Amino acid sequence: MSLLLTATRRLLVLRPRTTTTEQTLDRAIARRGGPAPVSRAVKRVAVVDERIVDGRRVVRLTPRQKPRGGHLIYTHGGCYTFPLIGAHWGILATLVRRAGITIDVPLYGLAPEHTATEAADWLETIYDDAVAEFGPVVSLAGDSAGGGLALAQAVRYRDSGRPAPRHVILISPWLDATLINPGAAAVAPLDHMLAVPGLVRAGRLWAGDLDPSDPLVSPLSSDLAGLPPIHIEQGDHDLFYADAEELHRRITRAGGRSDFRLTRGGFHVFVGAPWIPEARAALARIAAVLRQG
């Protein structure tokens, strides 16, 4: 565990937590703005294009250097209620540079105005378009809530008979909106970013008419057999640690391939802090997976 990781984690106590209570979440939603603009770091390594699909933006990042041929659909985190932030662009710039792949960034509708069902239908269109354009080299990835979306998509595409994603990459994924795993309560004192009450509220908003335990909202409750290879980057000072570990166990028991990479002392989505050597190592591992095709 590096000194930079330890120092950064300790400084997180100075940041306000939007998920401390249901009320803090609702106030933060009322104040939220739009997604962060594409960063200079992204523009240095990628040509940026946008298109509108069924009324919503999809940002495409195409490497300025010759692409290797793979394609990634990346869904961002934010409790399903907050937009993409600058740290997400940092992750994506690194993946473009190190993996040499084209990336689609779908800016899906956020709760409470939008729901998991709407997102699933819309993302299915994005995926079908990508498979039609790139063939069987499309991977899915996401962090936090976006990781939950990535896994839920993989399950949905398996069940609908669509071509499977090449890889599914999960960064500190939120896999169960109910957070009933006792391990979450055990880790809660170590996590200075997330809190259960606000997250459970966000999960209910995202579920809409569904039960929050529905596999579309909480993909950990899915049948996990027959999925493509899963790569998980997870820290043990993260409220979602126990569920990520449980996902790895269940996929393995179901006969699937799961590569679970645990970073000791890692906080929620530590991968988005590029000054930390552990973050750079995790991004290098992810890029290596994506370079496989």
Coordinates of C-alpha atoms in Angstrom, one line a residue:
M1 CA 0.0 0.0 0.0
S2 CA 1.6 3.3 -1.1
L3 CA 1.9 6.4 1.0
L4 CA 0.0 8.3 -1.7
L5 CA -2.9 5.9 -1.5
T6 CA -3.0 6.1 2.3
A7 CA -2.8 9.9 2.2
T8 CA -5.5 10.3 -0.4
R9 CA -7.9 8.0 1.4
R10 CA -7.4 9.9 4.6
L11 CA -8.1 13.2 2.9
L12 CA -11.5 11.9 1.7
V13 CA -12.9 12.6 5.1
L14 CA -12.8 16.3 4.1
R15 CA -15.2 15.8 1.2
P16 CA -19.0 16.0 1.8
R17 CA -20.8 12.7 1.2
T18 CA -23.9 13.0 -0.8
T19 CA -25.1 9.5 0.4
T20 CA -25.0 10.1 4.1
T21 CA -28.8 10.2 4.4
E22 CA -31.7 10.1 2.1
Q23 CA -32.0 13.9 2.6
T24 CA -28.4 14.6 1.6
L25 CA -28.9 12.6 -1.5
D26 CA -32.1 14.4 -2.5
R27 CA -30.5 17.8 -1.8
A28 CA -27.5 16.9 -4.0
I29 CA -29.8 15.7 -6.8
A30 CA -31.6 19.1 -6.7
R31 CA -28.3 20.9 -7.1
R32 CA -26.7 18.7 -9.7
G33 CA -25.5 20.1 -13.0
G34 CA -24.7 18.5 -16.3
P35 CA -21.8 16.1 -17.3
A36 CA -18.3 17.4 -17.2
P37 CA -17.0 18.6 -20.6
V38 CA -14.6 16.4 -22.4
S39 CA -11.1 17.0 -21.0
R40 CA -8.0 18.2 -22.7
A41 CA -6.3 14.9 -21.7
V42 CA -8.9 13.1 -23.8
K43 CA -8.6 15.5 -26.8
R44 CA -4.8 15.0 -26.8
V45 CA -5.2 11.2 -27.4
A46 CA -8.6 10.9 -29.1
V47 CA -10.7 12.4 -31.8
V48 CA -14.0 13.3 -30.1
D49 CA -17.4 12.9 -31.9
E50 CA -20.9 13.0 -30.6
R51 CA -24.2 11.6 -31.9
I52 CA -27.7 11.6 -30.6
V53 CA -29.4 8.2 -30.1
D54 CA -33.1 8.5 -29.2
G55 CA -32.6 11.9 -27.8
R56 CA -29.5 11.2 -25.7
R57 CA -25.8 11.9 -26.3
V58 CA -23.2 9.3 -27.0
V59 CA -19.6 10.5 -27.0
R60 CA -17.1 8.5 -29.2
L61 CA -13.4 8.6 -28.5
T62 CA -11.3 7.4 -31.4
P63 CA -7.5 7.1 -30.9
R64 CA -5.4 9.6 -32.8
Q65 CA -2.9 6.8 -33.2
K66 CA -4.0 3.9 -35.3
P67 CA -6.6 2.0 -33.3
R68 CA -5.9 -1.7 -32.4
G69 CA -9.4 -2.7 -33.5
G70 CA -11.2 -3.3 -30.2
H71 CA -14.3 -1.3 -29.0
L72 CA -15.5 -0.5 -25.6
I73 CA -18.8 0.8 -24.2
Y74 CA -18.1 2.6 -20.9
T75 CA -21.0 3.4 -18.5
H76 CA -20.0 6.0 -15.8
G77 CA -20.8 5.8 -12.1
G78 CA -22.6 8.3 -9.9
C79 CA -25.2 6.4 -7.9
Y80 CA -27.4 6.4 -11.0
T81 CA -28.3 9.9 -10.0
F82 CA -25.2 12.0 -10.9
P83 CA -23.6 12.8 -14.2
L84 CA -20.2 11.9 -15.5
I85 CA -17.3 13.8 -13.8
G86 CA -13.8 14.9 -14.7
A87 CA -12.2 11.8 -13.2
H88 CA -14.1 9.6 -15.6
W89 CA -12.5 11.4 -18.6
G90 CA -9.2 10.8 -17.0
I91 CA -9.8 7.0 -16.8
L92 CA -11.0 7.0 -20.4
A93 CA -8.0 9.1 -21.7
T94 CA -5.7 6.5 -20.2
L95 CA -7.6 3.6 -21.7
V96 CA -7.5 5.2 -25.1
R97 CA -3.8 5.8 -24.9
R98 CA -2.8 2.5 -23.4
A99 CA -5.3 0.1 -25.1
G100 CA -5.6 1.9 -28.4
I101 CA -9.3 1.2 -28.6
T102 CA -12.3 3.2 -29.7
I103 CA -14.7 4.0 -26.8
D104 CA -18.4 4.9 -26.7
V105 CA -19.5 6.8 -23.7
P106 CA -23.3 6.7 -23.4
L107 CA -24.8 9.5 -21.3
Y108 CA -27.7 7.6 -20.0
G109 CA -30.7 9.2 -18.3
L110 CA -30.4 9.6 -14.5
A111 CA -32.8 8.9 -11.7
P112 CA -35.3 10.0 -10.5
E113 CA -36.4 11.3 -13.9
H114 CA -35.2 8.0 -15.6
T115 CA -35.0 4.4 -14.6
A116 CA -33.1 1.2 -15.0
T117 CA -35.7 -0.1 -17.5
E118 CA -35.2 2.9 -19.7
A119 CA -31.5 2.7 -19.5
A120 CA -31.5 -1.0 -20.4
D121 CA -33.6 -0.5 -23.5
W122 CA -31.4 2.5 -24.6
L123 CA -28.1 0.8 -24.0
E124 CA -29.3 -2.2 -25.9
T125 CA -29.6 0.0 -29.0
I126 CA -26.0 1.4 -28.4
Y127 CA -24.7 -2.2 -28.1
D128 CA -26.5 -3.5 -31.2
D129 CA -25.1 -0.5 -33.2
A130 CA -21.6 -1.2 -31.9
V131 CA -21.8 -4.9 -32.8
A132 CA -23.1 -4.1 -36.2
E133 CA -20.2 -1.7 -36.8
F134 CA -17.3 -3.4 -35.1
G135 CA -18.3 -7.1 -35.0
P136 CA -17.4 -9.5 -32.1
V137 CA -14.8 -7.2 -30.4
V138 CA -17.1 -5.1 -28.3
S139 CA -16.5 -5.0 -24.6
L140 CA -18.4 -3.5 -21.7
A141 CA -17.0 -1.6 -18.8
G142 CA -18.1 0.8 -16.0
D143 CA -17.3 2.1 -12.6
S144 CA -19.5 2.0 -9.5
A145 CA -23.2 2.3 -10.7
G146 CA -21.8 2.1 -14.3
G147 CA -20.2 -1.2 -13.4
G148 CA -23.6 -2.5 -12.3
L149 CA -25.0 -1.4 -15.6
A150 CA -22.2 -3.2 -17.5
L151 CA -22.9 -6.5 -15.7
A152 CA -26.7 -6.1 -16.1
Q153 CA -26.2 -5.5 -19.8
A154 CA -24.1 -8.6 -20.2
V155 CA -26.8 -10.7 -18.5
R156 CA -29.5 -9.2 -20.6
Y157 CA -27.6 -9.8 -23.9
R158 CA -27.0 -13.4 -22.9
D159 CA -30.7 -13.9 -22.1
S160 CA -31.8 -12.3 -25.4
G161 CA -29.4 -14.4 -27.5
R162 CA -27.2 -11.4 -28.6
P163 CA -23.5 -11.8 -29.3
A164 CA -21.7 -11.8 -26.0
P165 CA -19.3 -8.9 -25.1
R166 CA -15.7 -9.8 -25.5
H167 CA -14.9 -8.7 -21.9
V168 CA -16.8 -7.2 -19.0
I169 CA -14.7 -4.9 -16.9
L170 CA -16.0 -3.7 -13.5
I171 CA -14.3 -1.0 -11.5
S172 CA -15.6 -0.9 -7.9
P173 CA -19.0 -2.0 -9.1
W174 CA -22.3 -1.4 -7.4
L175 CA -23.9 -4.8 -7.8
D176 CA -26.8 -4.9 -5.3
A177 CA -28.9 -1.8 -4.8
T178 CA -30.3 -3.2 -1.5
L179 CA -26.9 -3.5 0.1
I180 CA -28.1 -6.3 2.3
N181 CA -24.8 -8.1 2.4
P182 CA -23.5 -7.9 6.0
G183 CA -20.1 -7.2 4.6
A184 CA -21.2 -3.8 3.5
A185 CA -21.9 -2.8 7.1
A186 CA -18.6 -4.2 8.2
V187 CA -16.7 -2.1 5.7
A188 CA -18.8 1.1 6.1
P189 CA -16.5 2.6 8.8
L190 CA -13.6 2.4 6.4
D191 CA -15.4 4.0 3.5
H192 CA -15.2 7.8 3.6
M193 CA -17.0 8.3 0.2
L194 CA -20.2 6.1 0.4
A195 CA -22.9 5.5 3.0
V196 CA -25.7 3.0 2.9
P197 CA -28.8 5.2 3.6
G198 CA -28.4 7.5 0.6
L199 CA -27.3 4.6 -1.7
V200 CA -30.4 2.6 -0.8
R201 CA -32.5 5.7 -1.6
A202 CA -30.7 6.1 -5.0
G203 CA -31.3 2.4 -5.7
R204 CA -35.1 2.7 -5.1
L205 CA -35.2 5.8 -7.4
W206 CA -33.3 4.0 -10.1
A207 CA -35.6 0.9 -9.8
G208 CA -38.7 2.9 -10.6
D209 CA -41.5 0.3 -10.8
L210 CA -39.2 -2.6 -10.3
D211 CA -38.2 -4.1 -7.0
P212 CA -34.7 -2.9 -6.1
S213 CA -33.6 -6.5 -5.9
D214 CA -34.6 -7.1 -9.6
P215 CA -31.6 -8.3 -11.6
L216 CA -31.8 -5.3 -13.9
V217 CA -31.1 -3.1 -10.8
S218 CA -29.1 -5.6 -8.7
P219 CA -27.3 -7.9 -11.2
L220 CA -25.7 -9.8 -8.3
S221 CA -29.0 -11.6 -8.0
S222 CA -28.9 -12.8 -11.6
D223 CA -28.1 -16.2 -12.9
L224 CA -24.4 -15.7 -13.5
A225 CA -23.7 -18.8 -15.7
G226 CA -22.7 -18.4 -19.3
L227 CA -21.3 -14.9 -19.1
P228 CA -18.2 -13.6 -20.9
P229 CA -14.9 -13.2 -19.0
I230 CA -15.2 -10.7 -16.1
H231 CA -12.4 -8.5 -14.8
I232 CA -12.9 -6.8 -11.5
E233 CA -10.8 -4.0 -9.9
Q234 CA -11.8 -3.5 -6.3
G235 CA -10.5 -1.9 -3.1
D236 CA -11.1 -3.3 0.4
H237 CA -12.0 0.1 1.9
D238 CA -15.0 0.3 -0.4
L239 CA -18.6 -0.3 0.7
F240 CA -19.0 -2.5 -2.4
Y241 CA -16.1 -4.8 -1.6
A242 CA -18.1 -7.6 -0.1
D243 CA -20.5 -7.8 -3.1
A244 CA -17.7 -7.7 -5.6
E245 CA -16.0 -10.6 -3.8
E246 CA -19.3 -12.4 -3.8
L247 CA -19.7 -11.9 -7.5
H248 CA -16.3 -13.4 -8.1
R249 CA -17.2 -16.5 -6.0
R250 CA -20.6 -17.0 -7.8
I251 CA -19.2 -16.6 -11.3
T252 CA -16.4 -19.1 -10.4
R253 CA -18.9 -21.6 -8.9
A254 CA -21.0 -21.2 -12.1
G255 CA -18.1 -22.3 -14.2
G256 CA -17.3 -18.8 -15.6
R257 CA -14.1 -16.8 -15.8
S258 CA -13.6 -14.1 -13.2
D259 CA -10.3 -12.2 -12.6
F260 CA -10.7 -10.4 -9.2
R261 CA -8.0 -7.9 -8.5
L262 CA -8.1 -6.6 -4.9
T263 CA -6.1 -3.5 -3.9
R264 CA -5.4 -3.3 -0.2
G265 CA -6.4 0.1 1.2
G266 CA -8.2 0.9 -2.1
F267 CA -11.1 3.3 -1.7
H268 CA -14.1 3.6 -4.0
V269 CA -13.1 4.0 -7.6
F270 CA -9.4 4.6 -6.6
V271 CA -8.6 3.9 -10.2
G272 CA -9.8 7.5 -10.9
A273 CA -6.9 9.0 -8.9
P274 CA -4.0 8.8 -11.4
W275 CA -1.3 10.1 -9.0
I276 CA -1.7 6.9 -7.0
P277 CA 0.6 4.1 -8.2
E278 CA -2.1 1.5 -7.5
A279 CA -4.5 3.4 -9.8
R280 CA -1.9 3.3 -12.6
A281 CA -1.3 -0.4 -12.1
A282 CA -5.1 -1.1 -12.2
L283 CA -5.5 0.9 -15.4
A284 CA -2.5 -1.0 -16.9
R285 CA -4.2 -4.3 -16.1
I286 CA -7.5 -3.1 -17.7
A287 CA -5.7 -1.9 -20.8
A288 CA -4.0 -5.2 -21.1
V289 CA -7.4 -7.0 -21.0
L290 CA -8.7 -4.7 -23.7
R291 CA -5.7 -5.2 -26.0
Q292 CA -6.6 -8.8 -26.2
G293 CA -9.3 -7.9 -28.7

